[in-house]
JSON list of C-alpha atoms in Angstrom, two decimals:
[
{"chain": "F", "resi": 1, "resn": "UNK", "atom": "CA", "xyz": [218.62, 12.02, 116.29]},
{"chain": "F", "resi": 2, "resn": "UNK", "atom": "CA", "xyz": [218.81, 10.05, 119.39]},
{"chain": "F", "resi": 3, "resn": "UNK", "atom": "CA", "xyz": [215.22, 10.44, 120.08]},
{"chain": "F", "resi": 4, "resn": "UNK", "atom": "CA", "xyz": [214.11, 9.32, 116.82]},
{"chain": "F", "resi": 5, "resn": "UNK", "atom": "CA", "xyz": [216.39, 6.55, 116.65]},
{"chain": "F", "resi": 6, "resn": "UNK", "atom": "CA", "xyz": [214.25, 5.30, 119.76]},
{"chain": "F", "resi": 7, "resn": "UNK", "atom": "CA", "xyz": [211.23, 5.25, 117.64]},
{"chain": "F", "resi": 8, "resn": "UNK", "atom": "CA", "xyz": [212.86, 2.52, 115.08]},
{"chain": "F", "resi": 9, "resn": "UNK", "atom": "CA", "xyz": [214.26, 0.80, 117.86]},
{"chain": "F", "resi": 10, "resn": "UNK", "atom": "CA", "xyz": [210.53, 0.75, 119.61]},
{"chain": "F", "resi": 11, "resn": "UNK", "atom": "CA", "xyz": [209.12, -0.68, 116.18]},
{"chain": "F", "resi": 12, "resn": "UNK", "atom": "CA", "xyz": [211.82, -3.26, 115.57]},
{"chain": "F", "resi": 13, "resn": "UNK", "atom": "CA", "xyz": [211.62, -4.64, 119.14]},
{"chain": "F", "resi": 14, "resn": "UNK", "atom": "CA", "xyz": [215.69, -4.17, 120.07]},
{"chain": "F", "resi": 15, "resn": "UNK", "atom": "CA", "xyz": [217.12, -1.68, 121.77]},
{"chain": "F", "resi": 16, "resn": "UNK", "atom": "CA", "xyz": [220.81, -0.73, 121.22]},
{"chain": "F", "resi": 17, "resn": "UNK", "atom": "CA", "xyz": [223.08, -0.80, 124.11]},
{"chain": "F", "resi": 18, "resn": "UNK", "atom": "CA", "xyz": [225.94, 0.88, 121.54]},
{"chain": "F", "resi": 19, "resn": "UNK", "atom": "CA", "xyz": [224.16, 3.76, 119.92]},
{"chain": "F", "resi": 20, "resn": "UNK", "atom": "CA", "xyz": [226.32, 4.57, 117.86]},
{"chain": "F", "resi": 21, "resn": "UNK", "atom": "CA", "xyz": [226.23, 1.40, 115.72]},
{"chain": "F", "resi": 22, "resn": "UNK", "atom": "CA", "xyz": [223.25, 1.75, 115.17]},
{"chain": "F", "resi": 23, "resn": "UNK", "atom": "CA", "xyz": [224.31, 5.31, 113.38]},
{"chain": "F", "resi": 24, "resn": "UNK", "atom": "CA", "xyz": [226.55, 3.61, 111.56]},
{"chain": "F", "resi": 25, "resn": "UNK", "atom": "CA", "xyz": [224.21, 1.21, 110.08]},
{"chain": "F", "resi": 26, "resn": "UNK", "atom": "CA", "xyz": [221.83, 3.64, 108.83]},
{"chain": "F", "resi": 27, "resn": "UNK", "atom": "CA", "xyz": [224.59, 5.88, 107.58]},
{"chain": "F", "resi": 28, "resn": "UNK", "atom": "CA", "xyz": [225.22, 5.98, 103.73]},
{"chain": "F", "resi": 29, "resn": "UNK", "atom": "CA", "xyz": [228.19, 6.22, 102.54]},
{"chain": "F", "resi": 30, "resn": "UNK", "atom": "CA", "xyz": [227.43, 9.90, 100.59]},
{"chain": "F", "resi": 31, "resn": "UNK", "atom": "CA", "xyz": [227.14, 11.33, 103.94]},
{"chain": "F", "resi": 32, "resn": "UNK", "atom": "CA", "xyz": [230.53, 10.07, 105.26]},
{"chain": "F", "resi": 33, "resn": "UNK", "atom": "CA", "xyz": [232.73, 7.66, 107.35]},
{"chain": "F", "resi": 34, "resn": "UNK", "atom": "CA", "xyz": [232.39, 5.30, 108.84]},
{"chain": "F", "resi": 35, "resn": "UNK", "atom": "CA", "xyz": [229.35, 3.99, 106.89]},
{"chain": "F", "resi": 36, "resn": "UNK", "atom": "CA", "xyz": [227.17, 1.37, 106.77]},
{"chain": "F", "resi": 37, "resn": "UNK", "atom": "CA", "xyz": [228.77, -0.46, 104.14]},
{"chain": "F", "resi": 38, "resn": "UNK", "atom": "CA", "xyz": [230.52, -3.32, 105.67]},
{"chain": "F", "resi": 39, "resn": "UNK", "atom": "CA", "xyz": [227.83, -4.02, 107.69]},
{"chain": "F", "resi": 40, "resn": "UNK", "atom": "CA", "xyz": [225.37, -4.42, 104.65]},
{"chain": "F", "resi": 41, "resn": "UNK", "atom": "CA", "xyz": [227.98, -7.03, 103.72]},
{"chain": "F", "resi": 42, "resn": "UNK", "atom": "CA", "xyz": [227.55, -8.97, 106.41]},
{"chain": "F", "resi": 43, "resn": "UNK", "atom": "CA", "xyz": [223.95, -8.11, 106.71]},
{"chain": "F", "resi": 44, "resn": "UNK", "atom": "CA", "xyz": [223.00, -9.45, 103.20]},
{"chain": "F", "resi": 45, "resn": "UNK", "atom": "CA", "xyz": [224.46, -13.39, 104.34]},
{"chain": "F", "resi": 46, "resn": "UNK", "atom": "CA", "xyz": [222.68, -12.80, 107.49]},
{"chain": "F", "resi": 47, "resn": "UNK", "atom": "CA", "xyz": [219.13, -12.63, 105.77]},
{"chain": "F", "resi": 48, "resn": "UNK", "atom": "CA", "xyz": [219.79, -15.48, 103.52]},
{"chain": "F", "resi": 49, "resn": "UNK", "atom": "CA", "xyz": [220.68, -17.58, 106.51]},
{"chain": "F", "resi": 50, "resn": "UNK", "atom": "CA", "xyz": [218.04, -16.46, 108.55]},
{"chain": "F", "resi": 51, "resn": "UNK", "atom": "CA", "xyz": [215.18, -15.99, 105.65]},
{"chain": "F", "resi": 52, "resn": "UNK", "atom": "CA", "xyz": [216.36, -19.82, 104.78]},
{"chain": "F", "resi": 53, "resn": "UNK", "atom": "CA", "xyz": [216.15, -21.07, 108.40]},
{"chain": "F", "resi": 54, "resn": "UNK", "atom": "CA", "xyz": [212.46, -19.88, 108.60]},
{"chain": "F", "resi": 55, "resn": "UNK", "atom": "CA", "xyz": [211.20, -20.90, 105.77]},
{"chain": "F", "resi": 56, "resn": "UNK", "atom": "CA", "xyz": [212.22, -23.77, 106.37]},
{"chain": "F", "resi": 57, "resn": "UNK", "atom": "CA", "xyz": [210.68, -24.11, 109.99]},
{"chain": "F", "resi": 58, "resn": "UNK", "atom": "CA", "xyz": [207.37, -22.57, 108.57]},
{"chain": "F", "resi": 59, "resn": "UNK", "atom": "CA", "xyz": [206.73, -24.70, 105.73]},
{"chain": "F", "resi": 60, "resn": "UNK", "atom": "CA", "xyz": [207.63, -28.21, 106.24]},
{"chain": "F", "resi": 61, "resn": "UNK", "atom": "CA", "xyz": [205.78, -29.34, 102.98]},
{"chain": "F", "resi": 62, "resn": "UNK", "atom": "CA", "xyz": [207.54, -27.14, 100.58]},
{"chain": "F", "resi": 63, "resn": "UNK", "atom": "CA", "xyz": [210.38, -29.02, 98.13]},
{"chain": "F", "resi": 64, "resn": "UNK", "atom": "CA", "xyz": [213.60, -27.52, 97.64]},
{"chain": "F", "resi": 65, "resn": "UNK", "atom": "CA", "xyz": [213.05, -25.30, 94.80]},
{"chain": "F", "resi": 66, "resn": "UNK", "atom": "CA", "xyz": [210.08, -23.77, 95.85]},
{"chain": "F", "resi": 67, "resn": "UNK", "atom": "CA", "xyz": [211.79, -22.34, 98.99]},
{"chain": "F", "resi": 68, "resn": "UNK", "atom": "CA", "xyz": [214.80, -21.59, 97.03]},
{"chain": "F", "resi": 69, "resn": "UNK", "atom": "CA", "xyz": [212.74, -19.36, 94.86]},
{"chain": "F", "resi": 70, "resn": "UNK", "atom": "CA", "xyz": [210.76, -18.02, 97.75]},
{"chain": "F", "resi": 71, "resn": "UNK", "atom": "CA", "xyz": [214.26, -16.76, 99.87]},
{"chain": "F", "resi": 72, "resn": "UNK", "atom": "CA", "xyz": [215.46, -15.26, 96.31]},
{"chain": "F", "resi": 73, "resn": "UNK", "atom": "CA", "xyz": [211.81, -13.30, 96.21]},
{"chain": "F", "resi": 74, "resn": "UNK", "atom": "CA", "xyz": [212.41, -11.93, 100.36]},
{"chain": "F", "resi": 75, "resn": "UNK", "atom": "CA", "xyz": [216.01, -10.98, 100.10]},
{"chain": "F", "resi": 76, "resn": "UNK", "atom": "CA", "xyz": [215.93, -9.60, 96.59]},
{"chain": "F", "resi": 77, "resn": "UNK", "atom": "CA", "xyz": [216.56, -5.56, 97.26]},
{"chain": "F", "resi": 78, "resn": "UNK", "atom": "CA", "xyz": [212.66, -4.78, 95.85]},
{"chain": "F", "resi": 79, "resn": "UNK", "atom": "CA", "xyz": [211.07, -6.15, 98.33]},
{"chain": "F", "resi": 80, "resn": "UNK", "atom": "CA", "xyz": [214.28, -4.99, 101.18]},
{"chain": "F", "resi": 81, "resn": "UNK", "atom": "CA", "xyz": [213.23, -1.84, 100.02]},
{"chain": "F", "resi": 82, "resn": "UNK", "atom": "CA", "xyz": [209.33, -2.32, 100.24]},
{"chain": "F", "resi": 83, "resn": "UNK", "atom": "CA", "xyz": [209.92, -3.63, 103.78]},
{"chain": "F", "resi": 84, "resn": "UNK", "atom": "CA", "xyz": [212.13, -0.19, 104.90]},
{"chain": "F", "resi": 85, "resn": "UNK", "atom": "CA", "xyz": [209.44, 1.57, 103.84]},
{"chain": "F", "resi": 86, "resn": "UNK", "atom": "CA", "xyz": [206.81, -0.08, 105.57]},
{"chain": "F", "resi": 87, "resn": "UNK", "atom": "CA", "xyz": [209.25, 0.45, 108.57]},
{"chain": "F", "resi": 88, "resn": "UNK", "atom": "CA", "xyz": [209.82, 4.46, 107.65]},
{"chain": "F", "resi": 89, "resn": "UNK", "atom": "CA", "xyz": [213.59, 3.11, 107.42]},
{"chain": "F", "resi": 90, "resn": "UNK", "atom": "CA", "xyz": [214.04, 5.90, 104.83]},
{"chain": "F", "resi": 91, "resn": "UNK", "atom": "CA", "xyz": [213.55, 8.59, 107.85]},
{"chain": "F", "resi": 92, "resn": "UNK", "atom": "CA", "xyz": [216.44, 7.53, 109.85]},
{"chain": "F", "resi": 93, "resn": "UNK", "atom": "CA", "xyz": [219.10, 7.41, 107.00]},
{"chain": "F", "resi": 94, "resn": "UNK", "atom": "CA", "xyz": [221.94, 9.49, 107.10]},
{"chain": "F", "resi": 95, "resn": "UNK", "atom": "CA", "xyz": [222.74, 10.67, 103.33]},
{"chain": "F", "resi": 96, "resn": "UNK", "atom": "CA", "xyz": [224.92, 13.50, 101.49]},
{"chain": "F", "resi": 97, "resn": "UNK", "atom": "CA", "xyz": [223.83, 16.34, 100.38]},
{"chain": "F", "resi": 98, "resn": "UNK", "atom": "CA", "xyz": [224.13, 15.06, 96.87]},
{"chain": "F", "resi": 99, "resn": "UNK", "atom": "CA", "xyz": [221.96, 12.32, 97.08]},
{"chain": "F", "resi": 100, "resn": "UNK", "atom": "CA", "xyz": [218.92, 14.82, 97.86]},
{"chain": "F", "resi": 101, "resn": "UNK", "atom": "CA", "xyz": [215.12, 13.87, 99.51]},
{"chain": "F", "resi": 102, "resn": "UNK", "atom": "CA", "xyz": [214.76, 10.57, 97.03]},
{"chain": "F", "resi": 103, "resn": "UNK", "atom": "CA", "xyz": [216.23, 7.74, 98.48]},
{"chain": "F", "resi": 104, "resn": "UNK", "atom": "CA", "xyz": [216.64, 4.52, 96.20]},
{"chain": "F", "resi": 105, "resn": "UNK", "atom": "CA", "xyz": [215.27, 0.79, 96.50]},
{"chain": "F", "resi": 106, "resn": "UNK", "atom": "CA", "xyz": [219.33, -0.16, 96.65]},
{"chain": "F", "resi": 107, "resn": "UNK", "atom": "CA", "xyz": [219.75, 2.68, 99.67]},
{"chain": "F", "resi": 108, "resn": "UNK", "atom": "CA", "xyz": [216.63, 1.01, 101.42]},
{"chain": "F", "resi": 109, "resn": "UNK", "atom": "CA", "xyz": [217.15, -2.32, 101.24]},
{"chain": "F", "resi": 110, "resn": "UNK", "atom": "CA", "xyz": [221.56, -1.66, 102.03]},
{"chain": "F", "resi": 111, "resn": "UNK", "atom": "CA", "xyz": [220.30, 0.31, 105.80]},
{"chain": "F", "resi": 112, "resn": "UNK", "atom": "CA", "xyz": [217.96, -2.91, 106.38]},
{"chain": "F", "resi": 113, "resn": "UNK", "atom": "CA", "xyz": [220.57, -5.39, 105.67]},
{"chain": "F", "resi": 114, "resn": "UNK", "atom": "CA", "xyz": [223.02, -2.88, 107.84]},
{"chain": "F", "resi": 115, "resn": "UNK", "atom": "CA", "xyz": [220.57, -2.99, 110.55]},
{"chain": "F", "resi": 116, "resn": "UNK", "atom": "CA", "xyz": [220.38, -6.55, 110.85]},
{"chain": "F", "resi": 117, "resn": "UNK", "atom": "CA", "xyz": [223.39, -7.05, 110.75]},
{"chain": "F", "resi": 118, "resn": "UNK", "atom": "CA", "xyz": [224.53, -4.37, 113.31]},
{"chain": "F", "resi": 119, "resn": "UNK", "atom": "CA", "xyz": [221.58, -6.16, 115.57]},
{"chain": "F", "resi": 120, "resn": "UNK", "atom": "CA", "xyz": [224.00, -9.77, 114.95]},
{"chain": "F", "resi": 121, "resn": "UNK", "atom": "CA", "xyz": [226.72, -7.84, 116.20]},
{"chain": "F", "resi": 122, "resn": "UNK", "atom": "CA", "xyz": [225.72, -6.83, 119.51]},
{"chain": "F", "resi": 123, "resn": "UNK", "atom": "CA", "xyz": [222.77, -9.15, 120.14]},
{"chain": "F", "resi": 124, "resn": "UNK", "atom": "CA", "xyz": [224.22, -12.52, 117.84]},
{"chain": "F", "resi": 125, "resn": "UNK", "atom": "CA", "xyz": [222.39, -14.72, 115.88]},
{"chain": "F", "resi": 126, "resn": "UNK", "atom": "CA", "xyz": [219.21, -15.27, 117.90]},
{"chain": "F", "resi": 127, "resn": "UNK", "atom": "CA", "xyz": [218.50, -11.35, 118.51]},
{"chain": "F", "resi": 128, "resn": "UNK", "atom": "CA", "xyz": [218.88, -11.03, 114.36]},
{"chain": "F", "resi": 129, "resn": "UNK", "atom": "CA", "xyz": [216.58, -14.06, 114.25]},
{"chain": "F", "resi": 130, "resn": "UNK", "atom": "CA", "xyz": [213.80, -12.55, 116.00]},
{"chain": "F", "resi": 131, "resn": "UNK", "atom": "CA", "xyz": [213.46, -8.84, 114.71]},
{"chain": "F", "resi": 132, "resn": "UNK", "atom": "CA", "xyz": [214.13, -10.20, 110.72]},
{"chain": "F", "resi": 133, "resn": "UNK", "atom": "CA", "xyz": [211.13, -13.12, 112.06]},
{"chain": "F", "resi": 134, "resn": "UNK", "atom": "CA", "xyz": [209.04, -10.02, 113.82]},
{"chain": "F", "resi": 135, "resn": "UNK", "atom": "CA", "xyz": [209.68, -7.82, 110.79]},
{"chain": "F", "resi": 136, "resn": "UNK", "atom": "CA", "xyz": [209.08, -10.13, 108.00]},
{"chain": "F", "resi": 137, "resn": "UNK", "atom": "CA", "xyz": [205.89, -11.75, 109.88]},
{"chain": "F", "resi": 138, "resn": "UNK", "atom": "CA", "xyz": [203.17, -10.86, 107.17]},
{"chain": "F", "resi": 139, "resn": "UNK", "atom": "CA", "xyz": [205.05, -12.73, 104.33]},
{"chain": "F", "resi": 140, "resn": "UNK", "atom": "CA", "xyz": [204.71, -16.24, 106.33]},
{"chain": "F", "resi": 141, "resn": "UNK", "atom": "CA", "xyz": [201.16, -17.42, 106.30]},
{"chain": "F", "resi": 142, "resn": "UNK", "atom": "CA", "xyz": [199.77, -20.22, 105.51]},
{"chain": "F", "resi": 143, "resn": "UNK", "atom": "CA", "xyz": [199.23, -19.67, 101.46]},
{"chain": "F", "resi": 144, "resn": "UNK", "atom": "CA", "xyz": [202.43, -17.28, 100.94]},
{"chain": "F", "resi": 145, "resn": "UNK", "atom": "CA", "xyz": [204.18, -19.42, 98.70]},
{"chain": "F", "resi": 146, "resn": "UNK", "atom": "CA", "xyz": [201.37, -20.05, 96.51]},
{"chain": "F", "resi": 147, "resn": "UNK", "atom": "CA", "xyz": [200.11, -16.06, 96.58]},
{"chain": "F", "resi": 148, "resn": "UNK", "atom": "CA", "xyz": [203.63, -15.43, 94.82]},
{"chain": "F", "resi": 149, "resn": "UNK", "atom": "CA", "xyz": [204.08, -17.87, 91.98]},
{"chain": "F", "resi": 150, "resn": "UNK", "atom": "CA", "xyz": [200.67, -16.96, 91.09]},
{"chain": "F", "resi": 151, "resn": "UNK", "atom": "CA", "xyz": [201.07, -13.42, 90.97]},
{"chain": "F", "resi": 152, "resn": "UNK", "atom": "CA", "xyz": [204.24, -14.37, 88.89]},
{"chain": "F", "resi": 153, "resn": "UNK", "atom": "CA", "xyz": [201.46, -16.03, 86.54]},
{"chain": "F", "resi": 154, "resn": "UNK", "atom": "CA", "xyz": [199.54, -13.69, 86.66]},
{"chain": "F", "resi": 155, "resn": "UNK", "atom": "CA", "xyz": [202.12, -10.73, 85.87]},
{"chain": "F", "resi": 156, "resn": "UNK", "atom": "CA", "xyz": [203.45, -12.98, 82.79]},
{"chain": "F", "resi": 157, "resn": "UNK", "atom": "CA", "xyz": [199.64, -12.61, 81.32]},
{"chain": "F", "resi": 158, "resn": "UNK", "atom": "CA", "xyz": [199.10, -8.91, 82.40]},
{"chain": "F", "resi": 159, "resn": "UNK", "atom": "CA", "xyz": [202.17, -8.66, 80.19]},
{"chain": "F", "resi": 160, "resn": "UNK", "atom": "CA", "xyz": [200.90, -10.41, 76.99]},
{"chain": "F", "resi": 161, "resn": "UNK", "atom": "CA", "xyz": [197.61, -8.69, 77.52]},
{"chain": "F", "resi": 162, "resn": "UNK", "atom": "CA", "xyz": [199.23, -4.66, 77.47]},
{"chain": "F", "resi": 163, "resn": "UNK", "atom": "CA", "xyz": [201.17, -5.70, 74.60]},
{"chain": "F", "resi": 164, "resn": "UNK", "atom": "CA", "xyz": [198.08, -7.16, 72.79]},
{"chain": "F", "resi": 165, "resn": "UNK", "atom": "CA", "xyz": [200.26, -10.44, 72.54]},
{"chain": "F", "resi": 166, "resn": "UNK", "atom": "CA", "xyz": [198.35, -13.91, 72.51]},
{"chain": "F", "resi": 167, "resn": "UNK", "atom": "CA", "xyz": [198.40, -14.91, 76.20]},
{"chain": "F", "resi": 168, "resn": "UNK", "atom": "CA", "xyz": [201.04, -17.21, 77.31]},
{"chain": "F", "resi": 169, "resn": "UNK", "atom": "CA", "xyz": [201.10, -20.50, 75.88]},
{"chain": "F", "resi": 170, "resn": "UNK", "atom": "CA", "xyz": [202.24, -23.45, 78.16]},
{"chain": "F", "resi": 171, "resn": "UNK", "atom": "CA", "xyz": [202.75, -26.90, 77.71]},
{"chain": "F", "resi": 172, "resn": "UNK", "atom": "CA", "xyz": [202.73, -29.60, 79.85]},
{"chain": "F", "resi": 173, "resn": "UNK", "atom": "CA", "xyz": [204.58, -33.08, 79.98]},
{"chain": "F", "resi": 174, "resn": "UNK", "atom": "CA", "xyz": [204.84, -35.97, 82.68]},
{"chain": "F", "resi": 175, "resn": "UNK", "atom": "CA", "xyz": [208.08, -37.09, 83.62]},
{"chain": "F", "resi": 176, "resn": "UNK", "atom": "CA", "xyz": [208.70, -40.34, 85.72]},
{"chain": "F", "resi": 177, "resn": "UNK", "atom": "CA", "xyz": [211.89, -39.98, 88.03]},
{"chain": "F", "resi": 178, "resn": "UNK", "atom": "CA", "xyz": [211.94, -44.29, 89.22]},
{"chain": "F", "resi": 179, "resn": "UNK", "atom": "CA", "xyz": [208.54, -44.19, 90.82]},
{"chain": "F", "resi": 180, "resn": "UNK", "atom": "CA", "xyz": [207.93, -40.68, 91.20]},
{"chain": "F", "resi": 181, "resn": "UNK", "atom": "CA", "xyz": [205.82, -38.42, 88.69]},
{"chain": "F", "resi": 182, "resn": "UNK", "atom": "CA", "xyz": [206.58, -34.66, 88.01]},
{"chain": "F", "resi": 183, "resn": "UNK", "atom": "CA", "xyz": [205.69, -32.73, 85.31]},
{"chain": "F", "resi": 184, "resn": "UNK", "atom": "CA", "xyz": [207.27, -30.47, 83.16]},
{"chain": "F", "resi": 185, "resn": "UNK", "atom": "CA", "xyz": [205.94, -27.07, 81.86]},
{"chain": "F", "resi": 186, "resn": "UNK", "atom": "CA", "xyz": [207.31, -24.79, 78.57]},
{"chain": "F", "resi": 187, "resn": "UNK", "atom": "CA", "xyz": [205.70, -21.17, 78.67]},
{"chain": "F", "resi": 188, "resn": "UNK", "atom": "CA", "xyz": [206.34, -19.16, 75.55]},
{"chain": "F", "resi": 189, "resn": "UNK", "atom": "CA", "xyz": [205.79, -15.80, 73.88]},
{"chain": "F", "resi": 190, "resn": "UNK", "atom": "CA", "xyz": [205.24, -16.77, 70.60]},
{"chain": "F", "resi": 191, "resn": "UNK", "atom": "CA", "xyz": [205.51, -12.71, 69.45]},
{"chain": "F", "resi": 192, "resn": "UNK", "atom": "CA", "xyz": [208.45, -12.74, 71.15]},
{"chain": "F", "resi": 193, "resn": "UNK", "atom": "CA", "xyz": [210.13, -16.24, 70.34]},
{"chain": "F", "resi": 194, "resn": "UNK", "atom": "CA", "xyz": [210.97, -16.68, 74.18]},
{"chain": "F", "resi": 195, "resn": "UNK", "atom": "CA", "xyz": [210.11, -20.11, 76.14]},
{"chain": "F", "resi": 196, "resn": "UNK", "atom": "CA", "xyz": [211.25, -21.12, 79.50]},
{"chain": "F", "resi": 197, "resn": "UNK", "atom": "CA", "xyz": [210.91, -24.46, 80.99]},
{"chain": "F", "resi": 198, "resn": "UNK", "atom": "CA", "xyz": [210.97, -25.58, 84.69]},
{"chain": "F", "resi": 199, "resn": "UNK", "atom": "CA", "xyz": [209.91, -28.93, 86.46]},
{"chain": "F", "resi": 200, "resn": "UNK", "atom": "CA", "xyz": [208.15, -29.55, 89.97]},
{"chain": "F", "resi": 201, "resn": "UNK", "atom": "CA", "xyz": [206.10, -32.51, 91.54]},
{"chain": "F", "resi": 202, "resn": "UNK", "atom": "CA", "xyz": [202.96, -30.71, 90.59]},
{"chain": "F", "resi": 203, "resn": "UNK", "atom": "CA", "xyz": [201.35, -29.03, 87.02]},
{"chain": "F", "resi": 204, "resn": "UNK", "atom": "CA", "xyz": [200.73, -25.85, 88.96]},
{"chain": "F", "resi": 205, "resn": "UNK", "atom": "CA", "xyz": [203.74, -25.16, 90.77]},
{"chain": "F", "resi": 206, "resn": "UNK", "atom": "CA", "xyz": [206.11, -25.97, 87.58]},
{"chain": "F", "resi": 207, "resn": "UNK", "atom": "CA", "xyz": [203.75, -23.48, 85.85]},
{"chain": "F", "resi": 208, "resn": "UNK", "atom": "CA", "xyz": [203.79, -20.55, 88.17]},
{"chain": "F", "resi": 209, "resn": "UNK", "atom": "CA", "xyz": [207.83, -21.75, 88.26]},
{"chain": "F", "resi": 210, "resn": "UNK", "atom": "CA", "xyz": [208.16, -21.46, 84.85]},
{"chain": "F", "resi": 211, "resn": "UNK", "atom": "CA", "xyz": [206.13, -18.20, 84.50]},
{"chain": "F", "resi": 212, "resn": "UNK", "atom": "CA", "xyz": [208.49, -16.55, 87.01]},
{"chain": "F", "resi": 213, "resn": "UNK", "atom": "CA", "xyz": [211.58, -17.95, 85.06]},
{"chain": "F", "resi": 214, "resn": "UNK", "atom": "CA", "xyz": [210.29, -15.94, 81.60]},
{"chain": "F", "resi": 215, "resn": "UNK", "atom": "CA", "xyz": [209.91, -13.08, 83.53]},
{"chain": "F", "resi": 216, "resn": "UNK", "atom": "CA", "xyz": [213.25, -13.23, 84.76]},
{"chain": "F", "resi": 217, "resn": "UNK", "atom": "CA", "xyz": [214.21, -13.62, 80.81]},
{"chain": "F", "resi": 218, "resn": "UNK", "atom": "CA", "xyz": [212.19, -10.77, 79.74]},
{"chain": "F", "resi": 219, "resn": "UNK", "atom": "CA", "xyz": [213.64, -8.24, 82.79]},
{"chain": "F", "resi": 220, "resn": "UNK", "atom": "CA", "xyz": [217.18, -9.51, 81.62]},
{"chain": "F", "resi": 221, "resn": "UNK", "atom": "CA", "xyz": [216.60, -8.96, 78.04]},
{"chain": "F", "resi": 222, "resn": "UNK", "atom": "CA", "xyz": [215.83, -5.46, 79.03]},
{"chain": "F", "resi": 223, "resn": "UNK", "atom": "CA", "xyz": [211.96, -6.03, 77.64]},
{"chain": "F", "resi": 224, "resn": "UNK", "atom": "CA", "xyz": [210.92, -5.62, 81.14]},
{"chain": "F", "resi": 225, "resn": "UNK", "atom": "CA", "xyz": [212.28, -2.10, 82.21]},
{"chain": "F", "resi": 226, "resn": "UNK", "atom": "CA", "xyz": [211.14, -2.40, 85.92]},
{"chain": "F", "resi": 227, "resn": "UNK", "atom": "CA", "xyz": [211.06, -5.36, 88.11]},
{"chain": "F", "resi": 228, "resn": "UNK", "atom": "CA", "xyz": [207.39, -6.93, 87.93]},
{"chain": "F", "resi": 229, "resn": "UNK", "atom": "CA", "xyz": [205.39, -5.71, 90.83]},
{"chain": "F", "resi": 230, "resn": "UNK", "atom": "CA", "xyz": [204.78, -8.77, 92.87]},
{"chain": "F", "resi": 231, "resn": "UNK", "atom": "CA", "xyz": [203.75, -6.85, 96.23]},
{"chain": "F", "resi": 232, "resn": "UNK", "atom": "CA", "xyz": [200.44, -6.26, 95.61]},
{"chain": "F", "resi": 233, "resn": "UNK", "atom": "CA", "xyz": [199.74, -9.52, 96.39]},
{"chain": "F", "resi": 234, "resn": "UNK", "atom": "CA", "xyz": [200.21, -8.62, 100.13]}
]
């Protein structure tokens, strides 16, 4: 165990001086106490903070609400669990017997907000800072933002389209805020009767905004029975 532990530690760039912590964080709590569930507790405001912070830093254009929706898309356990896999997390999780060889998104992404938080523990904030900023390096270029809201577009029309459903109709208005101009965009499923509606200083962004906000609807309304895949745009 030890050994391979010092394989994640080697990919992740921090090296434990209490091994045993790092047990604990990837230790679910089918296979006994203590567990990593506290930690994913504290691990889950850790990210936020620290998915916030550098966003922030790395795109000093972006308005509020686009980087709101952004952290929401990085922290959300889908795409925890798509980065624990692209870390072979799964490997060093201790589970019961019950849970078997399958382990779940929620599993994943719980040991990586563990882990990060077991790094603030020993290490503090800046050591968490730099693996979550080494770790989560290929979602900050230059066109992330954009690459998501338009695969949220784009998802909202693959969705029409394997329904047979017209494609997504979406309106768009100007609104005047004093001497600013922003625009406000409807989407709708007319099969469906659904609309959502979302503003932004730009047509495109409040469309790709308002795309992602039907699909939100749609997954709620149980229409959607699995998250939209998003990650293929990376």
């Amino acid at each position: 165990m030890m050994h391979e532990l010092q394989s994640l530690q080697d990919r992740i760039g921090y090296v434990f001086r209490d091994q045993k912590l790092l047990e604990i964080a990837l230790t679910h709590a089918s296979y006994g106490k203590p567990d990593n569930q506290r930690l994913e507790y504290l691990g889950d405001a850790l990210l936020g903070l620290i998915i916030s912070a550098l966003l922030f830093d790395k795109h000093p254009k972006a308005n509020e609400g686009m980087l709101t929706r952004q952290r929401a898309f990085l922290v959300k356990k889908s795409s925890l669990a798509k980065l624990a896999r692209v870390m072979s997390l799964g490997k060093y999780i201790r589970v019961g017997l019950s849970v078997g060889d399958v382990l779940t998104d929620g599993m994943l992404a719980d040991a990586l907000e563990a882990l990060v938080a077991a790094i603030y523990q020993e290490g503090g904030l800046p050591a968490a800072q730099k693996v979550v900023s080494y770790c989560y390096a290929s979602y900050f270029s230059e066109d992330f933002l954009d690459v998501v809201h338009k695969d949220a577009k784009s998802a909202l029309q693959e969705f029409c389209q394997q329904r047979r459903y017209a494609l997504p109709d979406y309106q768009v208005s100007e609104k005047r805020v004093g001497d600013r101009v922003g625009f406000e965009v409807c989407v709708s499923i007319h099969e469906l009767k659904m609309t959502a509606t979302m503003s932004a200083g730009s047509k495109r962004e409040a469309q790709y905004a308002a795309a992602e906000k039907l699909l939100d609807q749609l997954q709620e309304a149980g229409i959607i029975k699995h998250e939209y895949n998003r990650s293929k745009a990376h």
